[in-house]
mmCIF file of C-alpha atoms in Angstrom:
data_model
loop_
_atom_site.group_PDB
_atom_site.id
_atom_site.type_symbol
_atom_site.label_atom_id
_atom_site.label_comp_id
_atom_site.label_asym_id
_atom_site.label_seq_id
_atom_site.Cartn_x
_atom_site.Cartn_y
_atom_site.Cartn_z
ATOM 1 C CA UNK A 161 3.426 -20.254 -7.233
ATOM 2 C CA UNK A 162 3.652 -23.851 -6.485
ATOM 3 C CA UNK A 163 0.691 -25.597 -4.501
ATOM 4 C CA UNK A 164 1.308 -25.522 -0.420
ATOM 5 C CA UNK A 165 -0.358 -28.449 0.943
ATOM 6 C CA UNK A 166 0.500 -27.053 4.521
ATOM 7 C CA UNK A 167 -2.400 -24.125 3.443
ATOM 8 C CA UNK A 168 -5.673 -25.048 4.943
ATOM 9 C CA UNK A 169 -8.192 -26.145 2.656
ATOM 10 C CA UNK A 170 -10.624 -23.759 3.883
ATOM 11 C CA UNK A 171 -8.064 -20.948 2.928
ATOM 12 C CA UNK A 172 -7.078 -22.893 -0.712
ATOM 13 C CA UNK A 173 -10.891 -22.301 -0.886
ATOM 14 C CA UNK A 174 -10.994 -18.566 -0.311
ATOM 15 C CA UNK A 175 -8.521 -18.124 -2.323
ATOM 16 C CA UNK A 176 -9.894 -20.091 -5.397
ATOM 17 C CA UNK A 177 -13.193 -17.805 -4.882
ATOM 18 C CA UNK A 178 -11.743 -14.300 -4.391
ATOM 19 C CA UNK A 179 -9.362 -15.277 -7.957
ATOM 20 C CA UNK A 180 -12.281 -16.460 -9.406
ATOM 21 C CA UNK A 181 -14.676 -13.385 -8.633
ATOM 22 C CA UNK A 182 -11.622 -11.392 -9.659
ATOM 23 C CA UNK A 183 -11.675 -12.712 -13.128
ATOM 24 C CA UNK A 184 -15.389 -12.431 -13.679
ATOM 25 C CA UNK A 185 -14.634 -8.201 -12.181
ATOM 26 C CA UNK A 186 -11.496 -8.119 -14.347
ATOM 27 C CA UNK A 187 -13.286 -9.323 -17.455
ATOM 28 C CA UNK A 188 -15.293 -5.738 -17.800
ATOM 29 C CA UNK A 189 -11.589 -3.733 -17.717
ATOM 30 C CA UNK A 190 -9.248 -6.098 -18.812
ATOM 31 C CA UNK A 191 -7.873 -9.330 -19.812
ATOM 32 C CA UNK A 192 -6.460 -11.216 -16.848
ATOM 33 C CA UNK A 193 -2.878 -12.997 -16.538
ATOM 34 C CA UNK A 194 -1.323 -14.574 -14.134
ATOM 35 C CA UNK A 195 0.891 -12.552 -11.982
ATOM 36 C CA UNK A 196 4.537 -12.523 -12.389
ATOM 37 C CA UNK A 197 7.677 -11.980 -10.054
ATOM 38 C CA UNK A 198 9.218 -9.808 -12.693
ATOM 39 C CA UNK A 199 10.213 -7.075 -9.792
ATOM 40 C CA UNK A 200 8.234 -4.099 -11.945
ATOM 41 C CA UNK A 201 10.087 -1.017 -13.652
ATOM 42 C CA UNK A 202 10.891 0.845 -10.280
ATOM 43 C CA UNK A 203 12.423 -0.077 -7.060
ATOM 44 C CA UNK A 204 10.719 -0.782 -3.685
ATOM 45 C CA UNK A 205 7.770 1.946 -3.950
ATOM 46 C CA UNK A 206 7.898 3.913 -0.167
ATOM 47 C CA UNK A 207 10.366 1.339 0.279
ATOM 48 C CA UNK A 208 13.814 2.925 -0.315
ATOM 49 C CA UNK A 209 14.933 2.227 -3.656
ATOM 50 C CA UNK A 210 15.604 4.480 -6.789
ATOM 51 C CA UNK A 211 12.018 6.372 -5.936
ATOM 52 C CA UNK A 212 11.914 9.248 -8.277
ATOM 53 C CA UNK A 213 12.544 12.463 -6.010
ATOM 54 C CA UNK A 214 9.453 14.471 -5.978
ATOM 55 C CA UNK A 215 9.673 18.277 -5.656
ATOM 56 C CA UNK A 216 7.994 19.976 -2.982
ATOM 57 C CA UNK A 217 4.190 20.577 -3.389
ATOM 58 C CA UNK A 218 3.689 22.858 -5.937
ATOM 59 C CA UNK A 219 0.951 25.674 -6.398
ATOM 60 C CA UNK A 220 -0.294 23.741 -9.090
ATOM 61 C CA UNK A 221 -1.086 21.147 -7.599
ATOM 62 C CA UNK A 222 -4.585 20.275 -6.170
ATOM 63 C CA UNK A 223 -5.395 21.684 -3.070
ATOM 64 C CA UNK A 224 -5.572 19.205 -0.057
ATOM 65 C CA UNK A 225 -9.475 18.095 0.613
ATOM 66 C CA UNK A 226 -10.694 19.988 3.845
ATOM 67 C CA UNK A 227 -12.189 16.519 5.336
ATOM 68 C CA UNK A 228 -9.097 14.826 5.228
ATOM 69 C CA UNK A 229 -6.282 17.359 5.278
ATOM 70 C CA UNK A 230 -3.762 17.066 8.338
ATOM 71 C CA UNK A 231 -1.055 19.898 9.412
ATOM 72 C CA UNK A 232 1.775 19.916 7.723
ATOM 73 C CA UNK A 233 4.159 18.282 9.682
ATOM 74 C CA UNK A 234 7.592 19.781 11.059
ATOM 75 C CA UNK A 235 10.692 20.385 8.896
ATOM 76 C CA UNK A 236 12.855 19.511 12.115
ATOM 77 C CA UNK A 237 14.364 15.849 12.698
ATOM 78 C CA UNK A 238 12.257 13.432 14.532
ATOM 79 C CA UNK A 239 13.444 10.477 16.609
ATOM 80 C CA UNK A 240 11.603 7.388 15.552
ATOM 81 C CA UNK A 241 7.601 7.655 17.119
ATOM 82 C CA UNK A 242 5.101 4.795 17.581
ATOM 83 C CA UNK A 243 2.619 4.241 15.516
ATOM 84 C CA UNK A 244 -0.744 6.974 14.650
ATOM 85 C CA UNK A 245 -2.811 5.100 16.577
ATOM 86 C CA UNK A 246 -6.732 5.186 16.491
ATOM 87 C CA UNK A 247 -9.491 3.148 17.555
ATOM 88 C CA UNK A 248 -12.940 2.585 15.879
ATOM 89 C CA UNK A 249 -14.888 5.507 16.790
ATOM 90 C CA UNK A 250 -17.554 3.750 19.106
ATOM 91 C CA UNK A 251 -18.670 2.508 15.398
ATOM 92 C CA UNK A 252 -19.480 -0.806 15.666
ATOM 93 C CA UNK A 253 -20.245 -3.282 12.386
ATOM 94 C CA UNK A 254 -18.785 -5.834 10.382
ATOM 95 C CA UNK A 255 -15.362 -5.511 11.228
ATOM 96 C CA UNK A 256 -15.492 -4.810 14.529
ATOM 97 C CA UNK A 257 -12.729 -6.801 16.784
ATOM 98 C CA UNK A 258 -10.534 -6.242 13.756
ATOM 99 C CA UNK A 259 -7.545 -4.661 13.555
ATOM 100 C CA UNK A 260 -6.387 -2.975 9.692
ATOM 101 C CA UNK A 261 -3.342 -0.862 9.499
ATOM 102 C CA UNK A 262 -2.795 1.224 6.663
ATOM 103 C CA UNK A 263 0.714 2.196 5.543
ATOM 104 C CA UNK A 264 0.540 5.577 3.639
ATOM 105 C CA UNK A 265 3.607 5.586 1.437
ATOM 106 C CA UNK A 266 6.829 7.696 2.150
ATOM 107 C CA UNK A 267 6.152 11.643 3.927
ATOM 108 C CA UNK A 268 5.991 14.583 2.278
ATOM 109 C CA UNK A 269 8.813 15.866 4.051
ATOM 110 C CA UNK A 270 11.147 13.071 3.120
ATOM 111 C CA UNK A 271 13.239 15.576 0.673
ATOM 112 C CA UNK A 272 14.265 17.653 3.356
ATOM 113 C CA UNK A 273 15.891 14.783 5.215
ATOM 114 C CA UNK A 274 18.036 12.911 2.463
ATOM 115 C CA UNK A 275 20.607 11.890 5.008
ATOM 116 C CA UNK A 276 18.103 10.310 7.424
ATOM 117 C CA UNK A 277 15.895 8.574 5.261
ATOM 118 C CA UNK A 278 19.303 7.272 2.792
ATOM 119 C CA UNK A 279 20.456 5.321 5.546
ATOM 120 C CA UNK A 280 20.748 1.741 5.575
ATOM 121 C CA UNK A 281 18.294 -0.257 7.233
ATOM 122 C CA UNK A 282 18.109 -4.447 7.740
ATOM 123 C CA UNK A 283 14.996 -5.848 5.469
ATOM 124 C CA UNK A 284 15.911 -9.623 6.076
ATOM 125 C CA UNK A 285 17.702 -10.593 3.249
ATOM 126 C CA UNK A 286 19.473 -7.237 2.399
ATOM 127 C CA UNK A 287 20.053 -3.690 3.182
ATOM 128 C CA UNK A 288 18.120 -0.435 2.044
ATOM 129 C CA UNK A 289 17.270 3.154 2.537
ATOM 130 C CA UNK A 290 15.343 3.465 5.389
ATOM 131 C CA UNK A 291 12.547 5.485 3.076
ATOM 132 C CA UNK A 292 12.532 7.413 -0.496
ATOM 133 C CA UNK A 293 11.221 10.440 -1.512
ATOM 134 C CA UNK A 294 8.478 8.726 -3.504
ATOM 135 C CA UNK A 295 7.445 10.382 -7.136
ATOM 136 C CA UNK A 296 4.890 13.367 -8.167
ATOM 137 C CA UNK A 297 2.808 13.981 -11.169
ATOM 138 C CA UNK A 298 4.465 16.386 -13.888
ATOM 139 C CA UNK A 299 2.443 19.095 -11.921
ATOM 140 C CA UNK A 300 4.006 18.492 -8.205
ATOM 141 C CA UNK A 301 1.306 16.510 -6.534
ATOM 142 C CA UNK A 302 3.205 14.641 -4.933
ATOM 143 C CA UNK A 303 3.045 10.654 -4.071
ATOM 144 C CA UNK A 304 2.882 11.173 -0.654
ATOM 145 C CA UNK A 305 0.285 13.729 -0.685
ATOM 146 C CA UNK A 306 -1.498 11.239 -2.359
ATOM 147 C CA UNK A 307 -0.903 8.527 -0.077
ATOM 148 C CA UNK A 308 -1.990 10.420 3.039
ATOM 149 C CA UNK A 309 -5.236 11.754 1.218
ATOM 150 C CA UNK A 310 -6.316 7.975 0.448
ATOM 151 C CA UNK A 311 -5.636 6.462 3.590
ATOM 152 C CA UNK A 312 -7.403 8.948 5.355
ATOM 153 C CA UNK A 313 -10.530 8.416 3.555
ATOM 154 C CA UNK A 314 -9.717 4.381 3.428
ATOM 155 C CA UNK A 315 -9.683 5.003 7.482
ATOM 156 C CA UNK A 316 -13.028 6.591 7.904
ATOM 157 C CA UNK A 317 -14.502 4.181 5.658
ATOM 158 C CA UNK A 318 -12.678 1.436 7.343
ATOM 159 C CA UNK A 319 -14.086 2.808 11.002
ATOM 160 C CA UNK A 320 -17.956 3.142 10.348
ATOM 161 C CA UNK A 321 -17.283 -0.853 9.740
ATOM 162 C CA UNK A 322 -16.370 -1.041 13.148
ATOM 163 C CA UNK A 323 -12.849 -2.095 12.732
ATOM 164 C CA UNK A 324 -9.797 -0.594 14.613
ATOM 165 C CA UNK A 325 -7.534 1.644 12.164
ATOM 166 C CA UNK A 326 -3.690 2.180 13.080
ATOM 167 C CA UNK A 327 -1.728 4.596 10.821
ATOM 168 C CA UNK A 328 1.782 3.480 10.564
ATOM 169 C CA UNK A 329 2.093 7.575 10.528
ATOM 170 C CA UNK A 330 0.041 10.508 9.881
ATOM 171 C CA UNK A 331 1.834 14.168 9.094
ATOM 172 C CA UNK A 332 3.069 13.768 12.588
ATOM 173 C CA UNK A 333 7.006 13.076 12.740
ATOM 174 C CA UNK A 334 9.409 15.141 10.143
ATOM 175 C CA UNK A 335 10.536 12.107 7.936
ATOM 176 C CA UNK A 336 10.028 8.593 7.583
ATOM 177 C CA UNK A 337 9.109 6.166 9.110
ATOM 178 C CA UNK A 338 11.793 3.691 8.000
ATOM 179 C CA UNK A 339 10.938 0.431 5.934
ATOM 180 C CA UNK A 340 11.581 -1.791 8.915
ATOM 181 C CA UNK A 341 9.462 0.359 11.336
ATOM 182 C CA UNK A 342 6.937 0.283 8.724
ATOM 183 C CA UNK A 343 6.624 -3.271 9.019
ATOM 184 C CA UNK A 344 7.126 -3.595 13.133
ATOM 185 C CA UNK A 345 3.848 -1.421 13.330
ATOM 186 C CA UNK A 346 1.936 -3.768 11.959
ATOM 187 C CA UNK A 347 2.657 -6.740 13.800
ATOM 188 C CA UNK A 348 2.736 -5.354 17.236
ATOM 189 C CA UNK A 349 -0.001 -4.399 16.558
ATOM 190 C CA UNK A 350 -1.207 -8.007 15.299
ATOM 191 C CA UNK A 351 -2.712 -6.326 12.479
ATOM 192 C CA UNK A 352 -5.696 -8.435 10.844
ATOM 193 C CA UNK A 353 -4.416 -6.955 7.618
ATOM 194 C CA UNK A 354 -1.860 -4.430 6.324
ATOM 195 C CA UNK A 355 -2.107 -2.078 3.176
ATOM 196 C CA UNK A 356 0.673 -0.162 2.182
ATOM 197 C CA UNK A 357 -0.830 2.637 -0.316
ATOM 198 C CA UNK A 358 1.515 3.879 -3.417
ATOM 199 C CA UNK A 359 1.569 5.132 -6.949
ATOM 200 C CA UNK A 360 3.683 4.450 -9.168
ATOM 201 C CA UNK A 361 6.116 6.735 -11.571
ATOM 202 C CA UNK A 362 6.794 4.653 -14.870
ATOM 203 C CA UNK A 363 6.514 5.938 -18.119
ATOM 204 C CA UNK A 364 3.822 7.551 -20.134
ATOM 205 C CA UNK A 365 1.382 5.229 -21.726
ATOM 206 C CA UNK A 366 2.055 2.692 -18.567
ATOM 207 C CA UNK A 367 -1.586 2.964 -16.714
ATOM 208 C CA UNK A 368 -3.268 1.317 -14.522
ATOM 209 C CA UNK A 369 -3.012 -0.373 -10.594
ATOM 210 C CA UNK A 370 -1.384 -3.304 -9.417
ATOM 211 C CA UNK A 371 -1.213 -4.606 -6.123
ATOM 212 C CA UNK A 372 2.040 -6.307 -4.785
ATOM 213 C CA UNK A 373 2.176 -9.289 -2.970
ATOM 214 C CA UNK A 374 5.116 -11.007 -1.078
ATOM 215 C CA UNK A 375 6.977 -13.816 -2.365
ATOM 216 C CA UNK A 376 8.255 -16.813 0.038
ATOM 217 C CA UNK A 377 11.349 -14.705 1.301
ATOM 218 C CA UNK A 378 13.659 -16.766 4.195
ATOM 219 C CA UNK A 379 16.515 -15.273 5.379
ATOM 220 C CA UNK A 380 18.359 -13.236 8.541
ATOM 221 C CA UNK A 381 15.122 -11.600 9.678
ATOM 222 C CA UNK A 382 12.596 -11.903 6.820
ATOM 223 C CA UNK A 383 10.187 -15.203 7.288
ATOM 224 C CA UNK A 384 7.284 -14.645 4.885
ATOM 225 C CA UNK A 385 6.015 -18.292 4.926
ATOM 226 C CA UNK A 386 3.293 -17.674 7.209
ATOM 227 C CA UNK A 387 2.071 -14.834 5.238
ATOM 228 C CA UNK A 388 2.168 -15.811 1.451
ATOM 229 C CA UNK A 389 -1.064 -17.246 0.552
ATOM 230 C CA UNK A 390 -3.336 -14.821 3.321
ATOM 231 C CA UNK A 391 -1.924 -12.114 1.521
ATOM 232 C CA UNK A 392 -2.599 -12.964 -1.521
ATOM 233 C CA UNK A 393 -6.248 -13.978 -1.158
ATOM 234 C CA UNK A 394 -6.037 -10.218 0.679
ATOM 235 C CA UNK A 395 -4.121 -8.905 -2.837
ATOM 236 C CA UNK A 396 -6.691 -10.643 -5.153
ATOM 237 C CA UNK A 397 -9.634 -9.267 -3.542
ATOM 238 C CA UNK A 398 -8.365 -6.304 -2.944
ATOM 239 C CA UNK A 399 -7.434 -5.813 -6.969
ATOM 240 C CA UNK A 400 -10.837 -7.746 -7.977
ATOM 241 C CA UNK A 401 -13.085 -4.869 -6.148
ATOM 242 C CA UNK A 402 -11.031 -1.697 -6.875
ATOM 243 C CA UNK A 403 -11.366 -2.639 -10.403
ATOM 244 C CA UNK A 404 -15.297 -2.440 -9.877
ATOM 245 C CA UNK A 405 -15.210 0.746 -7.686
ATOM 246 C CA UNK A 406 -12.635 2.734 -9.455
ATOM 247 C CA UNK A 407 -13.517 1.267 -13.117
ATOM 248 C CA UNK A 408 -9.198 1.623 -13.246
ATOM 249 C CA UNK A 409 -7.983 -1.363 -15.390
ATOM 250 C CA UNK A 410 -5.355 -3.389 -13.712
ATOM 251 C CA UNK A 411 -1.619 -2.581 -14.951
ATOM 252 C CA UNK A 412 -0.613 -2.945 -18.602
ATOM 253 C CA UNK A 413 3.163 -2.687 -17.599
ATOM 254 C CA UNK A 414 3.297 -4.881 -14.663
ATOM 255 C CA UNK A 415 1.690 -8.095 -13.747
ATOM 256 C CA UNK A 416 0.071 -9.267 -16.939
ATOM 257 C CA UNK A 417 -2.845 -7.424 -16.880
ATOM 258 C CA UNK A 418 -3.381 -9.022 -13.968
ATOM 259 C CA UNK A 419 -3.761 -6.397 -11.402
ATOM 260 C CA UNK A 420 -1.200 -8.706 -9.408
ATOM 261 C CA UNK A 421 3.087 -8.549 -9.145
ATOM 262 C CA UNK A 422 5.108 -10.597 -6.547
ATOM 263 C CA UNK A 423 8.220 -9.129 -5.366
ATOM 264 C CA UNK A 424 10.867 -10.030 -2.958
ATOM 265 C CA UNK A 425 12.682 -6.791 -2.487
ATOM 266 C CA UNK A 426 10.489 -4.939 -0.444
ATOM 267 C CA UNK A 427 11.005 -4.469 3.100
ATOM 268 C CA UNK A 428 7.604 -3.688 4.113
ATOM 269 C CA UNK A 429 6.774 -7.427 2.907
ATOM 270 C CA UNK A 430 9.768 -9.185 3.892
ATOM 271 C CA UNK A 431 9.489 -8.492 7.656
ATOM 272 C CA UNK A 432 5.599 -8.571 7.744
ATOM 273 C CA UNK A 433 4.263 -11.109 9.754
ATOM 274 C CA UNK A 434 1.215 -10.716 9.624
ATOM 275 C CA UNK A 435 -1.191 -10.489 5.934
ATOM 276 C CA UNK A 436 0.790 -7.349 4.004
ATOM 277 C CA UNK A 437 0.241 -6.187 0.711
ATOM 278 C CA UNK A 438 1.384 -3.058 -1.242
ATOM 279 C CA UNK A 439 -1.233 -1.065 -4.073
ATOM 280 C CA UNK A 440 -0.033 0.717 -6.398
ATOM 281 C CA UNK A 441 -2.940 2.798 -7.399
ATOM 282 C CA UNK A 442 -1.880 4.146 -10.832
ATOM 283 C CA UNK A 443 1.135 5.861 -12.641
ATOM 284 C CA UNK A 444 1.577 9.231 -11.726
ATOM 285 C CA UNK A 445 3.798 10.361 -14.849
ATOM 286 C CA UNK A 446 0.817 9.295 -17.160
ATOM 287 C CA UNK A 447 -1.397 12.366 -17.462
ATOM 288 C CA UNK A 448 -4.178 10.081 -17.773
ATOM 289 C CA UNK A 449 -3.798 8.288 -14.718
ATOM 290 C CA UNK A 450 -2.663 11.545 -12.916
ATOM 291 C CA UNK A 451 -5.967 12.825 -14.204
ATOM 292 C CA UNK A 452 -7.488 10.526 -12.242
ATOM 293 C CA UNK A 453 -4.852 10.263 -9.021
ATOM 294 C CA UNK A 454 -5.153 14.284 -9.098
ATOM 295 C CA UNK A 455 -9.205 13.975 -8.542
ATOM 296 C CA UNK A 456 -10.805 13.868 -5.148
ATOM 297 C CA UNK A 457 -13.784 11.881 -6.542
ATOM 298 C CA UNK A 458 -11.672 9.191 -7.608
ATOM 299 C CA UNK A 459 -9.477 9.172 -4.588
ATOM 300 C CA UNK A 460 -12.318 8.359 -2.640
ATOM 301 C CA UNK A 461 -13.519 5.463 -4.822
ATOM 302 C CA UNK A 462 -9.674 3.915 -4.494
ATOM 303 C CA UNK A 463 -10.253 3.793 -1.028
ATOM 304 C CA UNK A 464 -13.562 2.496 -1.142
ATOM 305 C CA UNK A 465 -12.031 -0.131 -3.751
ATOM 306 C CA UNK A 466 -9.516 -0.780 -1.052
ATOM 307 C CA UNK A 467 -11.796 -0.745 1.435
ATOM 308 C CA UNK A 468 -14.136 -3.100 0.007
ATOM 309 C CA UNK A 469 -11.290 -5.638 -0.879
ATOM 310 C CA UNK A 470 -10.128 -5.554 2.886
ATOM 311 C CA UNK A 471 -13.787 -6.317 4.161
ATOM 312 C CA UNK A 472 -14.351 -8.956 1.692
ATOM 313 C CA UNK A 473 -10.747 -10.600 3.469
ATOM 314 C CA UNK A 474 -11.920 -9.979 6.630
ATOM 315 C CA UNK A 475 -15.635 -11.091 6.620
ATOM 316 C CA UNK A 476 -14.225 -14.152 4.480
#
């Protein structure tokens, strides 16, 4: 990415730090690259794109954890809703005055509503489905269970720091939301950060996480020049500590082992304005990874990886 001398050098200089403490992390996993803008093997992830349909939940799938289970949400249409919105708990800490929303990736309902969620929406520079189905391991867990699982547990940990957590939804509306609605909940909200939580569905032998930044996208309503290089000290961090928490190695499909990709198709990015990333938090079709995607213990040490990543950002 070519050097910005309209950054400010005390950002250059977080950003030089959180890369360079993400190298020294990265070493004990994996060689480190430099990211790419290669676009990955699938499109837009909870983002409307190809997605790989997931079934319903299957019975052999793991059964939802009792602390962070939600009702299942109804199979009717719902008009568009605001966002889940929550405050800090009376908690108060390091991130208190801060406001985080996390973005958990498509809704498990999203197969019963093709015709809703495969309409077009405006990301900026293009149109796309307003949502996909998202993938599933081989066994029907799917993505979005997955999703909703980690960003409630990346919530709690997120409150006892004090900060304010806003869901952009949370098993409460029948589909959705859409890509663009996605991204408006986050900056009315005038979200400190944003993490959009995924996994992926590639191929077997394809393991590991990467987290997605945005790439300088101008056009119709996407303006990401503001939000480039915050999110990306936000993405290094981020990939730097869930590589300590999780002991995951960053991606050896995607991103040059870098635990970093830079895309430009993704709606959720292109019409952030405010610091946005996406993580992909491993490859559900691998029955390694979905080992570990499948496992409440290591759900709750993504989150905590996530977690920590979004602190470090935030405390600076």
């Amino acid at each position: 990415m070519p050097y910005d001398e309209s950054v400010p050098p005390t950002r250059r200089r977080r950003s030089l730090l959180a890369a360079t403490a993400f190298a020294a992390v990265c070493l004990t996993a994996a060689g480190c690259g430099a990211g790419d803008d290669s676009g990955g093997t699938r499109a837009e992830p909870g983002q409307g794109g190809s997605g790989t349909s997931a079934p319903p939940p299957s019975k052999s799938a793991p059964a939802p954890d009792r602390t962070s289970a939600s009702p299942t949400p109804s199979s009717k249409p719902s008009k568009p809703s605001g966002p889940s919105g929550s405050t800090s708990g009376g908690a108060t800490g390091p991130l208190s005055g801060k406001t985080v929303v996390i973005d958990p990736g498509h809704n498990p309902n999203n197969h019963l509503h093709t015709g809703e969620i495969n309409r077009q929406v405006d990301i900026g520079t293009t149109h796309k489905e307003c949502d996909t189905t998202g993938t599933s391991t081989n066994s029907g867990y799917a993505e979005a269970q997955f999703t909703l699982d980690v960003s409630h547990r990346l919530r709690t940990l997120l409150q006892k720091q004090g900060a304010k957590v806003v869901l952009t939804y949370d098993n409460d509306r029948a589909y959705g939301p859409c890509v663009d609605e996605r991204a408006r909940i986050g900056n009315e909200a005038r979200a400190d950060a944003v993490v959009s939580v995924h996994a992926d569905g590639s191929a077997v032998g394809n393991r590991g996480f990467h987290v997605i930044l945005p790439a300088l996208v101008r056009g119709g309503k996407a303006d990401t020049s503001k939000i480039v290089e915050p999110s990306r000290d936000l993405g290094t961090r981020i990939a730097g500590l869930f590589v300590r928490d999780t002991g995951s190695a960053p991606s050896n499909y995607i991103g040059g082992n870098s635990g970093l990709d830079i895309r430009k198709d993704l709606g959720g990015l292109n019409l952030s304005t405010v610091p946005k990333v996406f993580i992909e938090c491993g490859n559900m079709r691998d029955p390694k990874d979905a080992a570990l995607l499948t496992s409440a213990g290591w759900r709750q040490k993504a989150a905590q990886g996530i977690a920590d990543g979004i602190s470090s950002y935030l405390e600076g």
